[in-house]
Every structure is written in C-alpha cells, then in structure tokens.
Coordinates of C-alpha atoms and ligand atoms in Angstrom, one line a residue:
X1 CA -24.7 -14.7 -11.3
X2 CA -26.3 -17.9 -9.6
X3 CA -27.8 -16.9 -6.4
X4 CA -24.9 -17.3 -3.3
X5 CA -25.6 -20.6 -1.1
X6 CA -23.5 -21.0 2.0
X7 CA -24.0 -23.8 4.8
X8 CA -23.1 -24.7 7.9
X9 CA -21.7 -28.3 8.0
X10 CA -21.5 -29.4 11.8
X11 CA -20.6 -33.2 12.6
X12 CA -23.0 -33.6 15.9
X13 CA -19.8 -34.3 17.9
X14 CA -20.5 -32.3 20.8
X15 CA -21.4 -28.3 21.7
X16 CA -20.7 -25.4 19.2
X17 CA -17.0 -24.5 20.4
X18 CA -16.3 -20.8 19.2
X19 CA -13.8 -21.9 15.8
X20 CA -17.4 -23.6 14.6
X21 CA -19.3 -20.7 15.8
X22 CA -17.1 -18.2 14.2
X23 CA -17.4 -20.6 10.6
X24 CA -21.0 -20.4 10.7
X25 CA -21.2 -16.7 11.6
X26 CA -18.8 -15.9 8.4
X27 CA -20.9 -18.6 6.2
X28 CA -24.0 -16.7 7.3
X29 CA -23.1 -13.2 6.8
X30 CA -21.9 -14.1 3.5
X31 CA -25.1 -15.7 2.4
X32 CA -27.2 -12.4 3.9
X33 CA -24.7 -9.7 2.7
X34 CA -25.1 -11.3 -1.0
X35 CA -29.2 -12.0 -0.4
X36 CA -27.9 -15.4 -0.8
X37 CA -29.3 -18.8 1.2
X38 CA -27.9 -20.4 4.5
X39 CA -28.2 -23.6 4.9
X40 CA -27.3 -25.8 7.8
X41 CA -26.7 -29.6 7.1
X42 CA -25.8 -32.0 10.0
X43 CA -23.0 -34.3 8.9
X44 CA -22.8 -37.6 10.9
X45 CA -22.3 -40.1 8.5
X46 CA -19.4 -41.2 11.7
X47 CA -22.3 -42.7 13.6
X48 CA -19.4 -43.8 16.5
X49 CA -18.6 -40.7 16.7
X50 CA -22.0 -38.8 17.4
X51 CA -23.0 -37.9 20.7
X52 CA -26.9 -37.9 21.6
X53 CA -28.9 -34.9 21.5
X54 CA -25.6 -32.9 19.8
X55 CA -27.8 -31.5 17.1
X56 CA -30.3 -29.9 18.9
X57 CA -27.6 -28.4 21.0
X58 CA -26.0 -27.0 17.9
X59 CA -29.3 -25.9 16.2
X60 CA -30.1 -24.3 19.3
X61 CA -26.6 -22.7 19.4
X62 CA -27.3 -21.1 16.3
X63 CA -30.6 -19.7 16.9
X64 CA -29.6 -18.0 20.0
X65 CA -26.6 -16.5 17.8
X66 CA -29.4 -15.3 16.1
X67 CA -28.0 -16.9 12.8
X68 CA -31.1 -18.4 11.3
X69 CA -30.5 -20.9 8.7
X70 CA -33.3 -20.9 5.6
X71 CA -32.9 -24.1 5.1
X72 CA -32.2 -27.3 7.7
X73 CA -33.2 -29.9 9.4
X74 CA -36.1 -28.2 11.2
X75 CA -37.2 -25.9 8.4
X76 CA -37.1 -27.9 5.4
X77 CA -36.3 -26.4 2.2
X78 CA -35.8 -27.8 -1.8
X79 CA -32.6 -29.5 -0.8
X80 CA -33.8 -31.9 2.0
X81 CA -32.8 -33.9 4.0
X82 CA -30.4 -31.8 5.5
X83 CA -29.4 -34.8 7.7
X84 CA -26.5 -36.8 5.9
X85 CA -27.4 -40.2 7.9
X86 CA -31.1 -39.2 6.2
X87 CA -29.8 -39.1 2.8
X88 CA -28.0 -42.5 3.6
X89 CA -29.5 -43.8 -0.6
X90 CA -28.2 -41.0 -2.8
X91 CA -25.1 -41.7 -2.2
X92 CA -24.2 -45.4 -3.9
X93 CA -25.4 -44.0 -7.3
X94 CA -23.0 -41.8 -7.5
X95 CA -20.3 -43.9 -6.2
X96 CA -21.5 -46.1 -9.0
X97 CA -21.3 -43.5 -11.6
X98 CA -17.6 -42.8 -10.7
X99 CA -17.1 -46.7 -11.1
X100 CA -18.3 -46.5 -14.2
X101 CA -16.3 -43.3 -15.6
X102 CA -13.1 -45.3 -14.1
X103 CA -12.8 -42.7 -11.5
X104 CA -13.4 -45.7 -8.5
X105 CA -13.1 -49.1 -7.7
X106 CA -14.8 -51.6 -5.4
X107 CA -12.5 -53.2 -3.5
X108 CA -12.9 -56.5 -1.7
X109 CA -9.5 -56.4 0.4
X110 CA -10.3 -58.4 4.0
X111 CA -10.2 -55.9 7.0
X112 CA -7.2 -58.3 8.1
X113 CA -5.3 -57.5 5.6
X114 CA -5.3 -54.2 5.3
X115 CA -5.4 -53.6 9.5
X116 CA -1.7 -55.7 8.9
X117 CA -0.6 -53.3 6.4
X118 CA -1.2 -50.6 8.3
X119 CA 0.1 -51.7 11.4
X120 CA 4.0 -52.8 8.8
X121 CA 3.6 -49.4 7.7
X122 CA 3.5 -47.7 11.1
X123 CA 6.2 -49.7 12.6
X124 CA 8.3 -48.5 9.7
X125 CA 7.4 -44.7 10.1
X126 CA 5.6 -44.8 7.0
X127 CA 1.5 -43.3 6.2
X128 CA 0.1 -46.4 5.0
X129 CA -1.6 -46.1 1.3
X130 CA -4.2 -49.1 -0.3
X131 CA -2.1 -51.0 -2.3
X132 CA -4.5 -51.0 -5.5
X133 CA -4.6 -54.9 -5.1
X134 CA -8.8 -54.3 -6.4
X135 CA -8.0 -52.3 -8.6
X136 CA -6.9 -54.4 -11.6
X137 CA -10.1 -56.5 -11.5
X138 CA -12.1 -56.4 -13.9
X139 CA -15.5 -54.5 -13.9
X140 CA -17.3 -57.4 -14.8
X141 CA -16.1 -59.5 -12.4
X142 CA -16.1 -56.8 -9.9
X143 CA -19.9 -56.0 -10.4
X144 CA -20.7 -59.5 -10.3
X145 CA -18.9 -60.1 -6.9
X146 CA -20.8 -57.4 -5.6
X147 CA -24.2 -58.7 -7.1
X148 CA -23.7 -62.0 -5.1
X149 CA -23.6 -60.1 -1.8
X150 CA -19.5 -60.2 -1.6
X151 CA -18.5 -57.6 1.4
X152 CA -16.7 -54.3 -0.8
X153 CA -16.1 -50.8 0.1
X154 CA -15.6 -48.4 -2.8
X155 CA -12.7 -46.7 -3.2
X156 CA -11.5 -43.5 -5.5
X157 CA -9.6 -44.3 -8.1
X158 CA -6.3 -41.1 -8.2
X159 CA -4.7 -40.7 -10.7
X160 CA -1.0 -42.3 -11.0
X161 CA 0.7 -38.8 -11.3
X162 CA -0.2 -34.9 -12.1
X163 CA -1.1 -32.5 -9.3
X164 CA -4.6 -32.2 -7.6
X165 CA -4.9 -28.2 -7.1
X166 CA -7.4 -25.9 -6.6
X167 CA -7.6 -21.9 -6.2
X168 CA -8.6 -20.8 -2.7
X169 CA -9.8 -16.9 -2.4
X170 CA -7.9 -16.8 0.7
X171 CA -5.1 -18.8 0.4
X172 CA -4.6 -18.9 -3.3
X173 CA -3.3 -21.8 -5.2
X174 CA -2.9 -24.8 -3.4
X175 CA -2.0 -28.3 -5.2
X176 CA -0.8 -31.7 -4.2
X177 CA 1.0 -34.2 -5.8
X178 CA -1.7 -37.1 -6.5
X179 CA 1.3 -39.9 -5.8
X180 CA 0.8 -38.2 -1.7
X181 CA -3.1 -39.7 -1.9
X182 CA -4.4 -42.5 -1.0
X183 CA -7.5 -44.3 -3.0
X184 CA -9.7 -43.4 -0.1
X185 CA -12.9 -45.0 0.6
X186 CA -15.8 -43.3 -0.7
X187 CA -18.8 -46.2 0.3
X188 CA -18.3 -48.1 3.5
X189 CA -19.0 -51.6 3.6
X190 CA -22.1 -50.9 5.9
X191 CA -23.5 -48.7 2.8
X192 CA -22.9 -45.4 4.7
X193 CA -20.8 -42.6 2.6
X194 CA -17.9 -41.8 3.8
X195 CA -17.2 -38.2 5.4
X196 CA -15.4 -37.0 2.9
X197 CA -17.5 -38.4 -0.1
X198 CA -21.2 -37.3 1.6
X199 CA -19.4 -33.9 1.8
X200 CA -18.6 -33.5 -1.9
X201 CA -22.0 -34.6 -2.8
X202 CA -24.1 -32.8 -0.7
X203 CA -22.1 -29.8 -1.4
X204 CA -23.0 -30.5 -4.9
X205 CA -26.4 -31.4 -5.1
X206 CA -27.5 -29.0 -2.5
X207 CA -26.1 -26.1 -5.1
X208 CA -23.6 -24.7 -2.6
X209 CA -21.4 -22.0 -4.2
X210 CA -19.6 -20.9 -2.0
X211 CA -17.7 -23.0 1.4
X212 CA -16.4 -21.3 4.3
X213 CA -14.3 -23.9 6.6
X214 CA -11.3 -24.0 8.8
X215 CA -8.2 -24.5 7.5
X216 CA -7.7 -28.0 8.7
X217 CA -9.6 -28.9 5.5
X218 CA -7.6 -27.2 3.5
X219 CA -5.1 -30.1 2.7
X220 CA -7.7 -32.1 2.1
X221 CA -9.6 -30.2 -0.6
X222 CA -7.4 -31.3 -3.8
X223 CA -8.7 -34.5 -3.4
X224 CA -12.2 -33.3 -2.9
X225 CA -11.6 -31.6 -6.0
X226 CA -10.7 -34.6 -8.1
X227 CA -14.4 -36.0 -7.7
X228 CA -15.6 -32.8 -8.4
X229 CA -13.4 -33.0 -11.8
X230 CA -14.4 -36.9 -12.5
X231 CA -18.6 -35.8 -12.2
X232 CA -17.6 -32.8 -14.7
X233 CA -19.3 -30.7 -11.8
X234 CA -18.4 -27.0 -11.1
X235 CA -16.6 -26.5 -8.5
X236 CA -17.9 -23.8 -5.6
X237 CA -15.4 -21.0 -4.6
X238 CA -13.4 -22.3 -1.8
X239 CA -12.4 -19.6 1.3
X240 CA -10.4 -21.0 4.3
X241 CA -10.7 -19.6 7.3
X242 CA -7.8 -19.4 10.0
X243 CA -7.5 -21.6 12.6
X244 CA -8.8 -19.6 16.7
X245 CA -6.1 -20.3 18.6
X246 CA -6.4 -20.4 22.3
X247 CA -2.5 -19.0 22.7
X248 CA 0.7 -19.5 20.7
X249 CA 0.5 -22.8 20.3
X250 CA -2.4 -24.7 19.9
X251 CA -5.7 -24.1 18.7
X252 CA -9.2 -23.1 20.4
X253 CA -10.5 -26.6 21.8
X254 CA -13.2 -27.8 24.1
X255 CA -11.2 -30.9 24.9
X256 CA -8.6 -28.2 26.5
X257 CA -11.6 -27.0 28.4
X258 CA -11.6 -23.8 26.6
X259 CA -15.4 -22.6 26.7
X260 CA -18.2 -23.4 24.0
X261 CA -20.8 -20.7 23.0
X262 CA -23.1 -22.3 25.5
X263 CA -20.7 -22.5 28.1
X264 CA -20.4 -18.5 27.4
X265 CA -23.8 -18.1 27.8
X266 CA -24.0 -20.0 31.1
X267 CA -21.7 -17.4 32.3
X268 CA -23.9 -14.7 31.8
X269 CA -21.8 -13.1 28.4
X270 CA -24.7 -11.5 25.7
X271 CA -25.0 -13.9 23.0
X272 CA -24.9 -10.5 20.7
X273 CA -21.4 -9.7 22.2
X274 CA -20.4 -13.0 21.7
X275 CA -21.3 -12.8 17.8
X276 CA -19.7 -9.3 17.6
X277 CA -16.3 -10.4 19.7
X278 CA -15.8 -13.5 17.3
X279 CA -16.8 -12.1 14.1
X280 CA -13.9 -10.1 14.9
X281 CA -11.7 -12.6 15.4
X282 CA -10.3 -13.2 12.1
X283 CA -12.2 -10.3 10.5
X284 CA -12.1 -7.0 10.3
X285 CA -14.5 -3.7 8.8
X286 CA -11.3 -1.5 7.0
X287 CA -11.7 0.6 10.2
X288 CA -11.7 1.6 13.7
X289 CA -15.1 0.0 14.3
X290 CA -15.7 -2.0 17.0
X291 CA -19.1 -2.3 17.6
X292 CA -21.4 -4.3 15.4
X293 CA -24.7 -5.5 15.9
X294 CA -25.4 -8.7 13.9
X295 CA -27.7 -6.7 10.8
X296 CA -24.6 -4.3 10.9
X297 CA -22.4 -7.3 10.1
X298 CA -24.6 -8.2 7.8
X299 CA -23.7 -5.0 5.9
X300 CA -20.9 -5.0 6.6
X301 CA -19.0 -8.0 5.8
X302 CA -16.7 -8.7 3.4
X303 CA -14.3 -11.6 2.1
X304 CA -11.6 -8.9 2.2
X305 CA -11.4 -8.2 5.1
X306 CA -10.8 -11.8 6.5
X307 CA -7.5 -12.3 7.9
X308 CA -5.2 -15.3 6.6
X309 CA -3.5 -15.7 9.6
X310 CA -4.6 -17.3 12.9
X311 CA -6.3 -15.0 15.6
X312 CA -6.0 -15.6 19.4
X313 CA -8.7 -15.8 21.5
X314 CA -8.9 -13.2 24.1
X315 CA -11.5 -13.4 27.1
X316 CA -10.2 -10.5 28.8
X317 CA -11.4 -8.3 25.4
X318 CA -14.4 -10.6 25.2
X319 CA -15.4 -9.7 29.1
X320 CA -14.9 -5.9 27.8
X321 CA -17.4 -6.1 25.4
X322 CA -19.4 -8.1 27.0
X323 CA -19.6 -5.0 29.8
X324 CA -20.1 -2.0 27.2
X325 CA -22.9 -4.3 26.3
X326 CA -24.4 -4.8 29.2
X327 CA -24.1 -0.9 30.1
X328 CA -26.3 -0.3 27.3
X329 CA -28.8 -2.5 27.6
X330 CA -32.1 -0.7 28.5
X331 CA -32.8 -1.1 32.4
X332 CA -35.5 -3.1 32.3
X333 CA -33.8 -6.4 30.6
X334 CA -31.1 -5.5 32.6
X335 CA -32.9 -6.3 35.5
X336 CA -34.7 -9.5 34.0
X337 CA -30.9 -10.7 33.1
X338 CA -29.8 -9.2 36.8
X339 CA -32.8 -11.0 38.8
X340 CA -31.7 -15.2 38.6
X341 CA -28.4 -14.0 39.4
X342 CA -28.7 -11.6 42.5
X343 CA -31.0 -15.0 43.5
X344 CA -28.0 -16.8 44.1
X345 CA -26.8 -14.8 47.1
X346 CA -30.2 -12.9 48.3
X347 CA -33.4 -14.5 48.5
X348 CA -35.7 -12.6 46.9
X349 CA -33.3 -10.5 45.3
X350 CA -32.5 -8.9 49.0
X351 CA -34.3 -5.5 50.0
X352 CA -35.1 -3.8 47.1
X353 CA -33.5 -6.1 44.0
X354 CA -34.6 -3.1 41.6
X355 CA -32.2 -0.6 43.5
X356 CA -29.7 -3.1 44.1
X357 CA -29.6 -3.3 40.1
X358 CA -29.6 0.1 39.2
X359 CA -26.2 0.3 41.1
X360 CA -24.9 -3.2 39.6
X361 CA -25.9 -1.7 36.2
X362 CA -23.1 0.2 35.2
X363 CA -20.5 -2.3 37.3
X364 CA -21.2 -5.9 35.6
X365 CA -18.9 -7.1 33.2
X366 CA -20.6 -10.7 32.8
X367 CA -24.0 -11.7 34.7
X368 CA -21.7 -14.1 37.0
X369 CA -19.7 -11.7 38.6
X370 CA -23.1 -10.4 40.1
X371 CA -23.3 -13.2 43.1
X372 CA -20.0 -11.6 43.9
X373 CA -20.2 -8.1 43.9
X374 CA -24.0 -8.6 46.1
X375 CA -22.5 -11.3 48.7
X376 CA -21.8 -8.8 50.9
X377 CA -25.1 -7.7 51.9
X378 CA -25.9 -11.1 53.1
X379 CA -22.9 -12.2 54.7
X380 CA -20.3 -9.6 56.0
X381 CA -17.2 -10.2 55.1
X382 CA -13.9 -10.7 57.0
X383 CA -12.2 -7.7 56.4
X384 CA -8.6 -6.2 57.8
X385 CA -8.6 -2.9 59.8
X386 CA -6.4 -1.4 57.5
X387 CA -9.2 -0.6 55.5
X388 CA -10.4 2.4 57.8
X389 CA -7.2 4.5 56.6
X390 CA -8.0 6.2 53.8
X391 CA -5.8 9.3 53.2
X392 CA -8.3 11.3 50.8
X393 CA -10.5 10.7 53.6
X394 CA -8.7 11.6 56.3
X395 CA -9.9 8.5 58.0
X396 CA -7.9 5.9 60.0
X397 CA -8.9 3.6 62.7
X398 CA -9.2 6.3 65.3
X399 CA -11.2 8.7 63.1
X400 CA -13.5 5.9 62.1
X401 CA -14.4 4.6 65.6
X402 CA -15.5 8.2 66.6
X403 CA -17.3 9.0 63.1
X404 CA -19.1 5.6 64.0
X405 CA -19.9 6.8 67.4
X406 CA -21.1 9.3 66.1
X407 CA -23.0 7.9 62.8
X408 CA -24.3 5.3 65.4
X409 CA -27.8 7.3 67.3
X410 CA -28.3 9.1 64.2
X411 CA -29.0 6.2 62.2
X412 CA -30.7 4.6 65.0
X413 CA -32.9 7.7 64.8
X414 CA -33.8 7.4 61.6
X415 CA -37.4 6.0 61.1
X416 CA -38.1 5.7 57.4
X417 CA -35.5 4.0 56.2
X418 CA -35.3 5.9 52.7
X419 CA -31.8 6.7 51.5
X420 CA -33.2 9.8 50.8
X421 CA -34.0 10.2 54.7
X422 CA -30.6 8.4 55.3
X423 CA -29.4 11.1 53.7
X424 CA -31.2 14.0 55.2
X425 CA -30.5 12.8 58.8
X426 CA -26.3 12.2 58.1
X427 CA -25.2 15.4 55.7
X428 CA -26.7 17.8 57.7
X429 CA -25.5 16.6 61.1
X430 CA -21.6 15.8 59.8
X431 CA -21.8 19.3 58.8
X432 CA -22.8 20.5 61.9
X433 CA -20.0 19.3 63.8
X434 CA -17.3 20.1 61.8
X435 CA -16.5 16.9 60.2
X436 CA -15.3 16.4 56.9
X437 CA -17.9 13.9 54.6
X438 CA -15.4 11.2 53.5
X439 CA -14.7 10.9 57.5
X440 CA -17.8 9.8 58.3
X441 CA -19.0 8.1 55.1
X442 CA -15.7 6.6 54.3
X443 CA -15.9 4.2 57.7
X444 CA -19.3 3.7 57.9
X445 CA -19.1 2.5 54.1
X446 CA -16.2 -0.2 55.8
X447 CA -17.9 -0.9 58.6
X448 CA -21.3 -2.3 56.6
X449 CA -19.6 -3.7 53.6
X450 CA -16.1 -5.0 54.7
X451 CA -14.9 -3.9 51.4
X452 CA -13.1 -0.8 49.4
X453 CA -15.5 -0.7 46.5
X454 CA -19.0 -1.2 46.5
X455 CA -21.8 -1.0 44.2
X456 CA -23.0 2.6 45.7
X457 CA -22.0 4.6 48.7
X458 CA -22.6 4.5 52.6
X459 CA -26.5 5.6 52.4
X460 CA -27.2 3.2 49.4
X461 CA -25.8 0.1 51.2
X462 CA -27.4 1.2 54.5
X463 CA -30.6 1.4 52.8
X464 CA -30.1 -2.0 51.0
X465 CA -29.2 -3.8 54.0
X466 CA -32.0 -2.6 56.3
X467 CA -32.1 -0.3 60.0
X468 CA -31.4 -3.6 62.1
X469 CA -28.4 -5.3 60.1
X470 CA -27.0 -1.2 59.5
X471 CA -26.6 -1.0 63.5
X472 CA -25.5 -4.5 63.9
X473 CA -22.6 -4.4 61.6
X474 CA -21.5 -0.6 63.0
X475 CA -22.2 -2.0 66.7
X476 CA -19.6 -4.8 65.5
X477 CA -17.5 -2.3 63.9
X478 CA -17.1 -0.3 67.0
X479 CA -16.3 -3.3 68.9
X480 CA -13.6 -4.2 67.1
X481 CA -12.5 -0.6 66.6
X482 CA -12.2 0.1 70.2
X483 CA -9.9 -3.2 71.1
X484 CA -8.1 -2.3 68.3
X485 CA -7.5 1.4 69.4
X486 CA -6.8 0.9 72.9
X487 CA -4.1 2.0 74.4
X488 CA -2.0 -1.5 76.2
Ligands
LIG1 N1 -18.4 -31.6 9.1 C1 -17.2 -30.9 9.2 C2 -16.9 -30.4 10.7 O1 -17.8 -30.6 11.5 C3 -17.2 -29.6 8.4 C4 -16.8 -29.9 7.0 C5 -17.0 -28.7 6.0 O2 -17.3 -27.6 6.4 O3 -16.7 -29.0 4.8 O4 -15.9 -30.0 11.0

C-alpha cells in the first residue's frame, strides 16, 4: 500500500470558517491515523479573488488547531511549491500534453463573442456551453496561431456522449452525462491554470491519494475525473464530506456572519474544544464518547464513522464543551486565560484577581462571559428590591434591613479584612442572636452585589470588594431599605 497523502486545499479568500476547519481536521486525522502525510497547498490561481494576508491567517488557523501540516508553504517538503500562483509553469505542459492526446483544444474565440453568448443564453433561461467553434481547427494551424503570439485559452476537449462517473467512499457511484459539460477552460489567456485544472494537477503530482472536500465539489468531480482518465493517471480515493449547516436551510457561512475559528477564539472558546466540538460534527467514534483530545482523534478516527448527511451547527453544545473544558483546565492557565479578561472590568484584575478566579473557575463557560459575571464588583448594579425575598431564606425586605443593621458595626469592626476573619466575626455573632444564616447572608449578599447569583457567597464578595466599598454599598442598602419599609 502507497503511503496515505491528504491535503488541505484552502483558496486565501478570507479566515478559516468552521466547514473549512472541519475539512482539514478530517484530512488530517486521516493522514496521522494511517502514518500518512498532510499537506497544506494554498490554491489562488483566482488572483481577484484573494484577500491580502488570508494565508497567513489560515496557516495560522491551523497551527493553533494544532493540525500541523508536514508539508506547506512554510515548511517545504519534496512536493514544493505548495503555492499554486508559485507553480504558475508546470502547468502549460500538461495542458499541452492533453492537446496533443486530443483531450484539449486551444481556442481563440474573442471575449466579445462569447460574453454575447452567454448573455443569449441567460435571457433564454439556458446554462451557456462553448460552442466548439475552436475545436475543428486544425492542430497545425492551431499551434502555429499560438506560436505568433495569437491570444488562446485552452479548453478540455469532453467527449460527445458516455457518462463521466466516479466511485465516492461516501457517497458511492456518482456519474454525469458528458453532453451536461461544458469544454471548460483549463489555461487562461494570462497563462494562469484554471482552478479546476491546477487542482487536478497538483493533486496528481503532489501524490495525493486520498481527498477529503465538501460536497459542493462533488458535482464537479466527473469532470475532474476525465483529465485524470485522458493523463492515464490513477485516480485518488474520493470521500465527500457533508455540507455544516448553520440551521435548516442554508449552510455554515461567514458572509451570514456566522463565526470563523478565529472569531471563536476571540471569544475566549479553547481552540482544543473547538477541534473536539467540530470533529464531531459530521463524525462520530461508534459510541457514547464525547470527549476527545486531538491525539485521541488521531486514534480514533475512521472513514466509517463519517456521516453522509449534513450536521447543524450548534453553539449552545459548543459553549458546553467549551465549559467542561475550561473546568478542567489546571488552575494556573486558568488564571493566565482568566487575567486579560477580568482586565476589562477591574484594573489590575480588582483586589485579589487570583481569588476572584478561583471562584470564576468552575462558572465560565467562554473567557468572554468573564467581564460580565466580575462587573459587579466595580460598578454596583441597579437592582429591584424584590431581590431581598428569598423564601429558603426567610428573608424579605424587612428581614434584610434589620440583618443589615445588624451585619453593619460587625463588619465595620472587622480589622483584617480576611474572609477567613470575615467569617469568624459574622457566624459566630448571627448565632448568637438567634438568627437563621441565610437571613443575614442572603441580604448582605444583595445588598453588595445587586444580583441573585454570584461567583461566591457574602464573605467572598465582601472580601473581594474591600472594608470601605463593603460599608458603602450596605450603608446604601439600608437607605433604600428603610424608605422602602416605611410605613406612609
Ligand atoms: N480550493 C478549494 C476551496 O477552497 C478546495 C478544493 C479541494 O479541496 O479540492 O474550497
């Protein structure tokens, strides 16, 4: 058995959206679960349509994916370039070689013309198809036209009738009717491949064996496979993926605004969850599994268990694992991760960022929720009264404006502010006077938050904030507890 080569064919057009992230993540797993070769070639033979600086983006992409290619751009290989626009001269010859085996034409037809055609052939509802007008001209004569620097594009020559067909492992035998094709341009007049022609080559000539792309090519592989029949090559196995759909009706798209990888990342998701969600999507291990880091998938991966039909993106499930995977990440990077954000509300990270931390640890879904659940301790938040009752607690507003009378000169008392002293001054003291816990703690937790769940209780966020912004908000607290309370 030849050795398995997979690639990763990106056009530079923009970020990685998550259908191209998912189709390098299956072509990569492949390649490592058969010790095979990944390869990433950048395909931008559409030079209009490339954006500036898209391949770093995308090489980028990859690497923090973690899906290292062992051959591309950046790290050479046997193969190289891995740059189509690089490998601009290899193509002609070939186109020539077709030429000469009768499997492609040059064709001199004027721009003009053909624009005209087009245009009658819309107007009429019709897919317009080259008329073959170059196609009856002689070799000779073509070849001599083209030596005296007469403009030409070359064109594949399909067969009149038969079917174009090959065997796809996922989707199985799919053929086309050659009298559907068109004799599409293979050289462009400015001496650039076309898409479709650079692919077929490079596939070749860089020994792929195996191609895993979306299903939007799959209509256009028959064709593909006719050069591949007209070189005498062998063709590579062909496995389609299924298109990500973003809900029941259309696909996964950045135009749609629906996020890239990056954009992910930006938002504080784990680029390992990311990998493990969408390796999902579309795949799946034969059991209840869940969980995969990327060497797992490694293992674990098979052509089996990809799905044939389309899988829907779901951020919700995505935000999920995103949070099991945060939970388990040791403290420490937690805290690295946790740090940029918690900037974004409190300077410095507040108090004691470490402490905050520990008690957002186990609470953060995504690193951007973190601004939100920390606002609090530097701006109080408006809040409704109604928050005070609390019928576990056996709190209401009455309740809490004495337990915050009474909370009130023992915190003042309190010296070190520890929430181990917190502590020690409070329990002791509700105790005493016959007070239940949650009737104190519940109110005082309102009255310095402003909200019904916080990341840790009354002493915690007492501590956090510090002695003077403690009193201030239950001196507030009070205030408004006692208008509210009295009697008219
Ligand atoms: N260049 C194509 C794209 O960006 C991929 C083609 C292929 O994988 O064969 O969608």
């Amino acid at each position: 058995m030849p050795q398995v080569r997979t690639r990763f064919a990106p056009s530079p057009t923009g970020y990685l959206h998550l259908g191209g992230l998912r189709t390098a993540a299956y072509a990569y797993l492949y390649a490592r679960k058969r010790q095979g070769v990944f390869i990433l070639r950048i395909e931008d033979t559409d030079q209009e349509r490339e954006v500036p600086g898209a391949e770093e983006q995308l090489r980028r992409s990859l690497k923090l994916a973690g899906l290292t290619y062992d051959e591309g751009p950046d790290v050479g290989g046997d193969f190289g370039p891995y740059v189509q626009s690089l490998r601009k001269d290899i193509y002609a010859p070939y186109a020539w070689e077709l030429v000469e085996k009768g499997a492609a034409y040059p064709c001199f037809c004027a721009k003009e013309r053909l624009d005209q055609s087009r245009a009658e052939a819309e107007r009429n509802g019709l897919t317009f198809k080259y008329d073959r007008r170059c196609l009856s001209i002689p070799k000779d004569e073509a070849r001599r036209r083209v030596e005296s620097g007469e403009k030409y594009v070359i064109r594949q020559h399909i067969p009149l009738t038969g079917f174009a067909s090959f065997d796809d492992a996922q989707y199985g035998h799919i053929e086309v009717d050659v009298s559907q094709l068109d004799d599409m341009v293979l050289m462009k007049a400015d001496g650039f491949p076309t898409y479709n022609f650079a692919n077929v080559i490079d596939d070749h000539s860089m020994g792929i064996t195996h191609i895993l792309r979306g299903t939007e090519f799959l209509s256009s592989t028959p064709k593909y496979n006719l050069l591949y029949e007209a070189f005498g090559w062998e063709k590579p196995v062909y496995i389609h993926l299924p298109l990500v759909m973003a809900d029941a009706t259309r696909k996964l798209s950045k135009r749609h605004g629906d996020p890239s990888f990056e954009d992910l990342l930006g938002e504080g998701y784990l680029p390992e969850a990311v990998i493990n969600y969408i390796a999902l999507l579309g795949w799946n291990p034969g059991d209840e599994r869940e969980f995969f880091t990327l060497k797992e998938l490694e293992q674990a991966f098979t052509l089996e268990g990809l799905s044939k039909s389309p899988s829907m993106f779901d951020k919700n499930k995505l935000t999920w694992m995103n949070g099991e995977y945060i939970r388990k990440l040791p403290f420490e990077r937690y805290f690295e991760l946790a740090m940029p954000w918690l900037e974004r509300t409190l300077p410095g990270g507040g108090r004691d960022p470490k402490r905050l931390a520990e008690l957002l640890h186990g609470r953060t879904e995504v690193f951007n929720r973190i601004p939100g659940m920390a606002a609090f301790l530097s701006d109080m938040p408006e809040y409704d009264l109604s928050l005070y009752t609390h019928k576990k607690m056996k709190s209401d507003p009455a309740v809490a404006a004495d337990s915050l009378a009474f909370a009130q000169p023992i915190l003042r008392g309190v010296d070190d502010w520890t929430e181990a002293a917190l502590h020690d001054a409070l329990m002791p003291a509700i105790a005493q006077s016959g007070r239940k816990n949650g009737q104190v703690l519940w109110p005082l937790r309102v009255a310095i938050s402003g909200l019904m769940s916080t990341p840790g209780g009354a002493t915690e966020i007492a501590y956090l904030l510090g002695k003077d912004e403690t009193l201030s908000r239950v001196t507030a607290a009070l205030e408004r507890l006692s208008a509210h309370n009295k009697p008219d």
